[in-house]
Amino acid sequence: MALAHNLGFPRIGRDRELKKALEAHWRGELDEAGLRAVGQRLRAEHWQLQKDAGIALLPVGDFAWYDQVLTHSLAFGVIPQRFRPANGKPTLDTLFAMARGVSVNNSQHGCCGGAHAQELTKWFDTNYHYLVPEFAADQQFALSWEQLFEEVAEAHALGHAVKPVLIGPLTYLWLGKSKGGAFDRLELLERLLPVYGEILQRLAAQGVDWVQIDEPILALDLPQDWKNAFERAYNLIQREPCRKLIATYFGGLEDNLGLAANLPVDGLHIDLVRAPQQFPSILDRLPAYKVLSLGVVNGRNVWRTDLEKVLAILQQAHERLGERLWVAPSCSLLHSPVDLAREDQLDAELKSWLAFAVQKCREVALLGKALAAPEDAEVLAALAQSRAVQAARAASPRIHKPDVQARLTALEPAAGLRQSPFAARRGKQRARLQLPLLPTTTIGSFPQTAAIRQARQAFRAGTLSADDYAEAMRSEIRHAVEVQEALGLDVLVHGEAERNDMVEYFAEQLDGYAFTRFGWVQSYGSRCVKPAVIVGDLSRPQAMTLDWIRYAQGLTAKPMKGMLTGPVTMLMWSFAREDVPREVQARQLALAIRDEVLDLEAAGIGIIQIDEAALREGLPLRREAWQGYLDCATEAFRLAAGGVRDETQIHTHMCYSEFNEVIEAIAAMDADVITIETSRSAMQLLEAFERFAYPNEIGPGVYDIHSPRVPDSAEMAGLLRKAARRIPLERLWVNPDCGLKTRAWPETEAALVNMVAAARQLRAELA
Ligand code: GLN
Ligand code: ZN
């Protein structure tokens, strides 16, 4: 029998109970005891769900009040000075303060008022965000948080066989940042390891046999000193009690395979979904005493596993390994929605194709059972059902649209090329648009006020008619246009009032997308997202934005930007198909957007912006895969934008400034104008231009929209002067960092008044 285990289960609850309890607690409506009770109930429920599904070894330590990395920081006593409680003992308040910051006038918390939260950043290439540990040069580590031991005791009391989950010491250090003086955080390893020893001893005393130690950085390009440190660390850890399974995921081990396989521990987990090529070579590399856990059920998507296909691989492994083979999801199920059974309104066909965390646990268990008892009736039935599902999907007209596929195949290579190079387009655009030097604009959205959200809710609930809803949105557009004209902005936007979300809005109007009601996944803390699902070939049955943009353009003589979301961002923020390559999905999305671009152009819209907010975050974990990704992303963008005439100006927007590594690819997208984030880094981005002269026009954001602070015009003029040193004036635009939807109107107007003044001042100064 191959042991079925799980690397981690979603903690939010099938109805986002944890989110609701946390937010009630933060509002002061639920006390700590009440919050703890919700957590305890969720843990108990989740263990039971996994056990009932057939998981033999249940994870503990996957629950977190906010984030699992933050839990480790508390456990190790990595609590920055500004949060450290007077008596040295962290509490739940400490944990939430580290996660969310403490405002100046909140003195109830024992420590300092006005402590800013720890930095939040993406967990590898997922959409989950963790809190970045902050290390001081004199950082000490001391076991400071009992949560893991309490939860192990809780699980034992419920009669469960458990496997505590720890983030490994090297991954933990890797994820953190050195603060206050430059020092190498790897130097902290020797100080950190004794805490792992202490934890393992405590767990052993509780009767724990196996511990899972996650070291996902083994799937990254690691510097040599980090590779060396692995051996050192695990030579020490091996002396401690408990059997240890090192878990790797999100990619292949590749050059780290030998290192990972030979660490002095008792088992290794690898991700065969992301990196199937690791099999079967891993079988020859693994020492004969070790357990091999194969991650064969995708922990990061919503599709049912092709059980027969996976079973063939497992059988091959089983012949070699016997009892030493374990079966698991590819990674923690944290990245998957909770329970498909909750979807009461999904059509039966689509539902039969999907699997959420609970269903994935069942798949894992069934695969384990199939190895031991291939003729078991339940096994045979499940395999037959899986085969039927795969066949139905492969043949479904809902998925396979011959016209979409034919259009892709027939695409001319020139489809992604503009008529003329930028230098030639530029004059035509200037003649048409008649913009001043240093044109001013915004990124697209204006404040999403409570009134807008209420109108949308009422419309969705059926209490507001379609006509009344449309009129409410038109009145928002009128307001946005009036404000922009009064401010004296040069290129206007309609404000995106009608959009709930920049991906969902388009996904809802495209053919080939589906939506769940409960497919929530944690993004960070209490924040969850419910990505749309790409089910089949994608196309645009009818115009998506045309009426709004045409209406907005009709209100003003100034150019109105058409506003679209780009193909890479659509793909990155959706659950993608697994039955066709991502490149194909990106190109289908690109063609759908291209249709909209062409409709806008035909309606006389002279400027069209295609946002690619997620382009950079899609960069693969391994550098060797970067170029392939960037080529595909660039191609998709060009396909979306390339159909327009020279006179039509294409803009794009990206919300980050770490451009140095990808600037060539961004230039290759050949947008006429790009707007980007730079103000938080005080135009640091411009360093990229020392090495590479960006050829087209560019609007480096002159103020940070993530904060309600209103910078004065001198500050913005200063940033513009800085930019003008690197970018010729006639190619420079003036705009904020990002969309304004999260801001309120008063601060928005105040900041834009200053921004327009700064542009005017610079025009006078530099022209
Ligand atoms: N046009 C979008 C907006 O202004 C862009 C958002 C984004 O880049 N995240 O809201
Ligand atoms: Zn942005």
mmCIF file of N, CA, C and O in Angstrom, residues 320-373:
data_model
loop_
_atom_site.group_PDB
_atom_site.id
_atom_site.type_symbol
_atom_site.label_atom_id
_atom_site.label_comp_id
_atom_site.label_asym_id
_atom_site.label_seq_id
_atom_site.Cartn_x
_atom_site.Cartn_y
_atom_site.Cartn_z
ATOM 1 N N ARG A 320 9.436 -0.379 -8.090
ATOM 2 C CA ARG A 320 10.794 -0.169 -7.591
ATOM 3 C C ARG A 320 10.807 0.071 -6.085
ATOM 4 O O ARG A 320 11.720 -0.360 -5.380
ATOM 5 N N LEU A 321 9.830 0.798 -5.605
ATOM 6 C CA LEU A 321 9.919 1.311 -4.230
ATOM 7 C C LEU A 321 9.046 0.573 -3.232
ATOM 8 O O LEU A 321 9.328 0.618 -2.027
ATOM 9 N N GLY A 322 7.999 -0.056 -3.689
ATOM 10 C CA GLY A 322 7.080 -0.732 -2.764
ATOM 11 C C GLY A 322 6.577 0.230 -1.711
ATOM 12 O O GLY A 322 6.097 1.326 -2.029
ATOM 13 N N GLU A 323 6.715 -0.154 -0.462
ATOM 14 C CA GLU A 323 6.208 0.645 0.661
ATOM 15 C C GLU A 323 6.865 2.015 0.753
ATOM 16 O O GLU A 323 6.370 2.896 1.459
ATOM 17 N N ARG A 324 7.976 2.171 0.088
ATOM 18 C CA ARG A 324 8.676 3.462 0.184
ATOM 19 C C ARG A 324 8.049 4.529 -0.718
ATOM 20 O O ARG A 324 8.497 5.660 -0.728
ATOM 21 N N LEU A 325 7.034 4.154 -1.468
ATOM 22 C CA LEU A 325 6.355 5.150 -2.301
ATOM 23 C C LEU A 325 5.167 5.752 -1.542
ATOM 24 O O LEU A 325 4.351 5.034 -0.985
ATOM 25 N N TRP A 326 5.109 7.080 -1.520
ATOM 26 C CA TRP A 326 3.949 7.800 -0.975
ATOM 27 C C TRP A 326 3.289 8.576 -2.108
ATOM 28 O O TRP A 326 3.949 8.956 -3.080
ATOM 29 N N VAL A 327 2.005 8.826 -1.935
ATOM 30 C CA VAL A 327 1.259 9.584 -2.953
ATOM 31 C C VAL A 327 0.710 10.861 -2.319
ATOM 32 O O VAL A 327 0.239 10.837 -1.172
ATOM 33 N N ALA A 328 0.765 11.965 -3.075
ATOM 34 C CA ALA A 328 0.381 13.264 -2.502
ATOM 35 C C ALA A 328 -0.075 14.219 -3.599
ATOM 36 O O ALA A 328 0.169 13.982 -4.786
ATOM 37 N N PRO A 329 -0.682 15.327 -3.204
ATOM 38 C CA PRO A 329 -0.860 16.422 -4.164
ATOM 39 C C PRO A 329 0.509 17.029 -4.485
ATOM 40 O O PRO A 329 1.472 16.828 -3.732
ATOM 41 N N SER A 330 0.586 17.770 -5.564
ATOM 42 C CA SER A 330 1.879 18.324 -5.973
ATOM 43 C C SER A 330 2.446 19.277 -4.927
ATOM 44 O O SER A 330 3.647 19.318 -4.698
ATOM 45 N N CYS A 331 1.562 20.059 -4.305
ATOM 46 C CA CYS A 331 1.977 21.033 -3.298
ATOM 47 C C CYS A 331 0.848 21.128 -2.280
ATOM 48 O O CYS A 331 -0.145 20.410 -2.402
ATOM 49 N N SER A 332 0.963 22.014 -1.335
ATOM 50 C CA SER A 332 -0.137 22.215 -0.392
ATOM 51 C C SER A 332 -1.403 22.595 -1.151
ATOM 52 O O SER A 332 -1.348 23.332 -2.134
ATOM 53 N N LEU A 333 -2.533 22.139 -0.664
ATOM 54 C CA LEU A 333 -3.813 22.476 -1.296
ATOM 55 C C LEU A 333 -4.286 23.874 -0.901
ATOM 56 O O LEU A 333 -5.386 24.288 -1.267
ATOM 57 N N LEU A 334 -3.453 24.594 -0.200
ATOM 58 C CA LEU A 334 -3.706 26.004 0.121
ATOM 59 C C LEU A 334 -4.117 26.791 -1.126
ATOM 60 O O LEU A 334 -4.863 27.759 -1.045
ATOM 61 N N HIS A 335 -3.590 26.370 -2.269
ATOM 62 C CA HIS A 335 -3.792 27.124 -3.507
ATOM 63 C C HIS A 335 -4.995 26.638 -4.309
ATOM 64 O O HIS A 335 -5.172 27.035 -5.460
ATOM 65 N N SER A 336 -5.771 25.782 -3.704
ATOM 66 C CA SER A 336 -6.934 25.238 -4.395
ATOM 67 C C SER A 336 -8.195 25.599 -3.604
ATOM 68 O O SER A 336 -8.141 25.743 -2.397
ATOM 69 N N PRO A 337 -9.343 25.786 -4.265
ATOM 70 C CA PRO A 337 -10.572 26.031 -3.508
ATOM 71 C C PRO A 337 -10.915 24.821 -2.635
ATOM 72 O O PRO A 337 -10.358 23.742 -2.827
ATOM 73 N N VAL A 338 -11.851 24.994 -1.704
ATOM 74 C CA VAL A 338 -12.013 23.992 -0.648
ATOM 75 C C VAL A 338 -12.823 22.770 -1.062
ATOM 76 O O VAL A 338 -12.328 21.648 -1.018
ATOM 77 N N ASP A 339 -14.078 22.981 -1.452
ATOM 78 C CA ASP A 339 -14.927 21.801 -1.605
ATOM 79 C C ASP A 339 -15.904 21.985 -2.761
ATOM 80 O O ASP A 339 -16.791 22.830 -2.705
ATOM 81 N N LEU A 340 -15.748 21.175 -3.764
ATOM 82 C CA LEU A 340 -16.619 21.265 -4.934
ATOM 83 C C LEU A 340 -18.072 20.977 -4.573
ATOM 84 O O LEU A 340 -18.992 21.483 -5.222
ATOM 85 N N ALA A 341 -18.267 20.181 -3.532
ATOM 86 C CA ALA A 341 -19.636 19.811 -3.149
ATOM 87 C C ALA A 341 -20.458 21.062 -2.832
ATOM 88 O O ALA A 341 -21.675 21.058 -2.932
ATOM 89 N N ARG A 342 -19.774 22.132 -2.460
ATOM 90 C CA ARG A 342 -20.445 23.368 -2.101
ATOM 91 C C ARG A 342 -21.058 24.072 -3.321
ATOM 92 O O ARG A 342 -21.914 24.934 -3.171
ATOM 93 N N GLU A 343 -20.605 23.712 -4.514
ATOM 94 C CA GLU A 343 -21.080 24.402 -5.730
ATOM 95 C C GLU A 343 -22.464 23.900 -6.092
ATOM 96 O O GLU A 343 -22.621 22.938 -6.835
ATOM 97 N N ASP A 344 -23.481 24.598 -5.606
ATOM 98 C CA ASP A 344 -24.844 24.111 -5.831
ATOM 99 C C ASP A 344 -25.421 24.596 -7.153
ATOM 100 O O ASP A 344 -26.456 24.126 -7.582
ATOM 101 N N GLN A 345 -24.760 25.536 -7.803
ATOM 102 C CA GLN A 345 -25.364 26.055 -9.030
ATOM 103 C C GLN A 345 -24.539 25.806 -10.286
ATOM 104 O O GLN A 345 -24.839 26.352 -11.337
ATOM 105 N N LEU A 346 -23.513 25.003 -10.127
ATOM 106 C CA LEU A 346 -22.670 24.705 -11.283
ATOM 107 C C LEU A 346 -23.351 23.600 -12.101
ATOM 108 O O LEU A 346 -23.875 22.656 -11.534
ATOM 109 N N ASP A 347 -23.316 23.718 -13.422
ATOM 110 C CA ASP A 347 -23.967 22.664 -14.201
ATOM 111 C C ASP A 347 -23.224 21.346 -14.033
ATOM 112 O O ASP A 347 -22.027 21.310 -13.783
ATOM 113 N N ALA A 348 -23.962 20.265 -14.193
ATOM 114 C CA ALA A 348 -23.434 18.936 -13.864
ATOM 115 C C ALA A 348 -22.227 18.585 -14.729
ATOM 116 O O ALA A 348 -21.276 17.964 -14.253
ATOM 117 N N GLU A 349 -22.255 19.007 -15.982
ATOM 118 C CA GLU A 349 -21.154 18.645 -16.873
ATOM 119 C C GLU A 349 -19.840 19.260 -16.369
ATOM 120 O O GLU A 349 -18.854 18.563 -16.136
ATOM 121 N N LEU A 350 -19.882 20.557 -16.155
ATOM 122 C CA LEU A 350 -18.663 21.228 -15.705
ATOM 123 C C LEU A 350 -18.225 20.670 -14.343
ATOM 124 O O LEU A 350 -17.046 20.409 -14.108
ATOM 125 N N LYS A 351 -19.188 20.479 -13.481
ATOM 126 C CA LYS A 351 -18.866 19.968 -12.145
ATOM 127 C C LYS A 351 -18.152 18.624 -12.239
ATOM 128 O O LYS A 351 -17.244 18.335 -11.464
ATOM 129 N N SER A 352 -18.529 17.830 -13.212
ATOM 130 C CA SER A 352 -17.913 16.500 -13.324
ATOM 131 C C SER A 352 -16.457 16.595 -13.780
ATOM 132 O O SER A 352 -15.725 15.617 -13.723
ATOM 133 N N TRP A 353 -16.034 17.763 -14.228
ATOM 134 C CA TRP A 353 -14.647 17.933 -14.688
ATOM 135 C C TRP A 353 -13.735 18.485 -13.594
ATOM 136 O O TRP A 353 -12.527 18.563 -13.769
ATOM 137 N N LEU A 354 -14.324 18.942 -12.497
ATOM 138 C CA LEU A 354 -13.555 19.699 -11.502
ATOM 139 C C LEU A 354 -13.253 18.902 -10.240
ATOM 140 O O LEU A 354 -13.952 17.934 -9.913
ATOM 141 N N ALA A 355 -12.227 19.344 -9.533
ATOM 142 C CA ALA A 355 -11.904 18.794 -8.212
ATOM 143 C C ALA A 355 -11.296 19.910 -7.369
ATOM 144 O O ALA A 355 -10.363 20.578 -7.816
ATOM 145 N N PHE A 356 -11.847 20.145 -6.191
ATOM 146 C CA PHE A 356 -11.266 21.098 -5.256
ATOM 147 C C PHE A 356 -10.501 20.305 -4.190
ATOM 148 O O PHE A 356 -10.284 19.113 -4.341
ATOM 149 N N ALA A 357 -10.108 20.964 -3.119
ATOM 150 C CA ALA A 357 -9.206 20.307 -2.158
ATOM 151 C C ALA A 357 -9.754 18.979 -1.638
ATOM 152 O O ALA A 357 -9.034 17.967 -1.612
ATOM 153 N N VAL A 358 -11.011 18.960 -1.233
ATOM 154 C CA VAL A 358 -11.570 17.719 -0.687
ATOM 155 C C VAL A 358 -11.508 16.608 -1.729
ATOM 156 O O VAL A 358 -11.097 15.472 -1.448
ATOM 157 N N GLN A 359 -11.894 16.959 -2.961
ATOM 158 C CA GLN A 359 -11.899 15.954 -4.027
ATOM 159 C C GLN A 359 -10.483 15.521 -4.382
ATOM 160 O O GLN A 359 -10.242 14.365 -4.719
ATOM 161 N N LYS A 360 -9.546 16.446 -4.271
ATOM 162 C CA LYS A 360 -8.155 16.098 -4.572
ATOM 163 C C LYS A 360 -7.612 15.112 -3.540
ATOM 164 O O LYS A 360 -6.846 14.206 -3.863
ATOM 165 N N CYS A 361 -8.017 15.299 -2.297
ATOM 166 C CA CYS A 361 -7.620 14.336 -1.265
ATOM 167 C C CYS A 361 -8.146 12.944 -1.617
ATOM 168 O O CYS A 361 -7.450 11.939 -1.467
ATOM 169 N N ARG A 362 -9.377 12.911 -2.097
ATOM 170 C CA ARG A 362 -9.939 11.602 -2.479
ATOM 171 C C ARG A 362 -9.153 10.988 -3.618
ATOM 172 O O ARG A 362 -8.922 9.784 -3.652
ATOM 173 N N GLU A 363 -8.742 11.821 -4.558
ATOM 174 C CA GLU A 363 -7.964 11.286 -5.686
ATOM 175 C C GLU A 363 -6.646 10.692 -5.198
ATOM 176 O O GLU A 363 -6.240 9.609 -5.617
ATOM 177 N N VAL A 364 -5.997 11.420 -4.299
ATOM 178 C CA VAL A 364 -4.722 10.945 -3.763
ATOM 179 C C VAL A 364 -4.930 9.596 -3.067
ATOM 180 O O VAL A 364 -4.186 8.631 -3.293
ATOM 181 N N ALA A 365 -5.961 9.539 -2.240
ATOM 182 C CA ALA A 365 -6.222 8.307 -1.493
ATOM 183 C C ALA A 365 -6.537 7.163 -2.447
ATOM 184 O O ALA A 365 -6.059 6.034 -2.275
ATOM 185 N N LEU A 366 -7.327 7.470 -3.458
ATOM 186 C CA LEU A 366 -7.704 6.418 -4.380
ATOM 187 C C LEU A 366 -6.495 5.873 -5.134
ATOM 188 O O LEU A 366 -6.372 4.659 -5.351
ATOM 189 N N LEU A 367 -5.589 6.763 -5.508
ATOM 190 C CA LEU A 367 -4.391 6.312 -6.217
ATOM 191 C C LEU A 367 -3.550 5.408 -5.321
ATOM 192 O O LEU A 367 -3.012 4.387 -5.772
ATOM 193 N N GLY A 368 -3.468 5.787 -4.046
ATOM 194 C CA GLY A 368 -2.739 4.938 -3.103
ATOM 195 C C GLY A 368 -3.363 3.558 -3.023
ATOM 196 O O GLY A 368 -2.674 2.528 -3.066
ATOM 197 N N LYS A 369 -4.671 3.538 -2.967
ATOM 198 C CA LYS A 369 -5.380 2.271 -2.854
ATOM 199 C C LYS A 369 -5.236 1.442 -4.130
ATOM 200 O O LYS A 369 -5.087 0.212 -4.084
ATOM 201 N N ALA A 370 -5.251 2.128 -5.266
ATOM 202 C CA ALA A 370 -5.173 1.424 -6.548
ATOM 203 C C ALA A 370 -3.861 0.651 -6.678
ATOM 204 O O ALA A 370 -3.805 -0.367 -7.355
ATOM 205 N N LEU A 371 -2.819 1.142 -6.033
ATOM 206 C CA LEU A 371 -1.537 0.449 -6.113
ATOM 207 C C LEU A 371 -1.581 -0.863 -5.334
ATOM 208 O O LEU A 371 -0.989 -1.863 -5.743
ATOM 209 N N ALA A 372 -2.291 -0.828 -4.203
ATOM 210 C CA ALA A 372 -2.331 -2.012 -3.349
ATOM 211 C C ALA A 372 -3.405 -2.991 -3.820
ATOM 212 O O ALA A 372 -3.223 -4.200 -3.747
ATOM 213 N N ALA A 373 -4.510 -2.454 -4.286
ATOM 214 C CA ALA A 373 -5.646 -3.313 -4.621
ATOM 215 C C ALA A 373 -6.219 -2.911 -5.965
ATOM 216 O O ALA A 373 -7.294 -2.339 -6.063
#
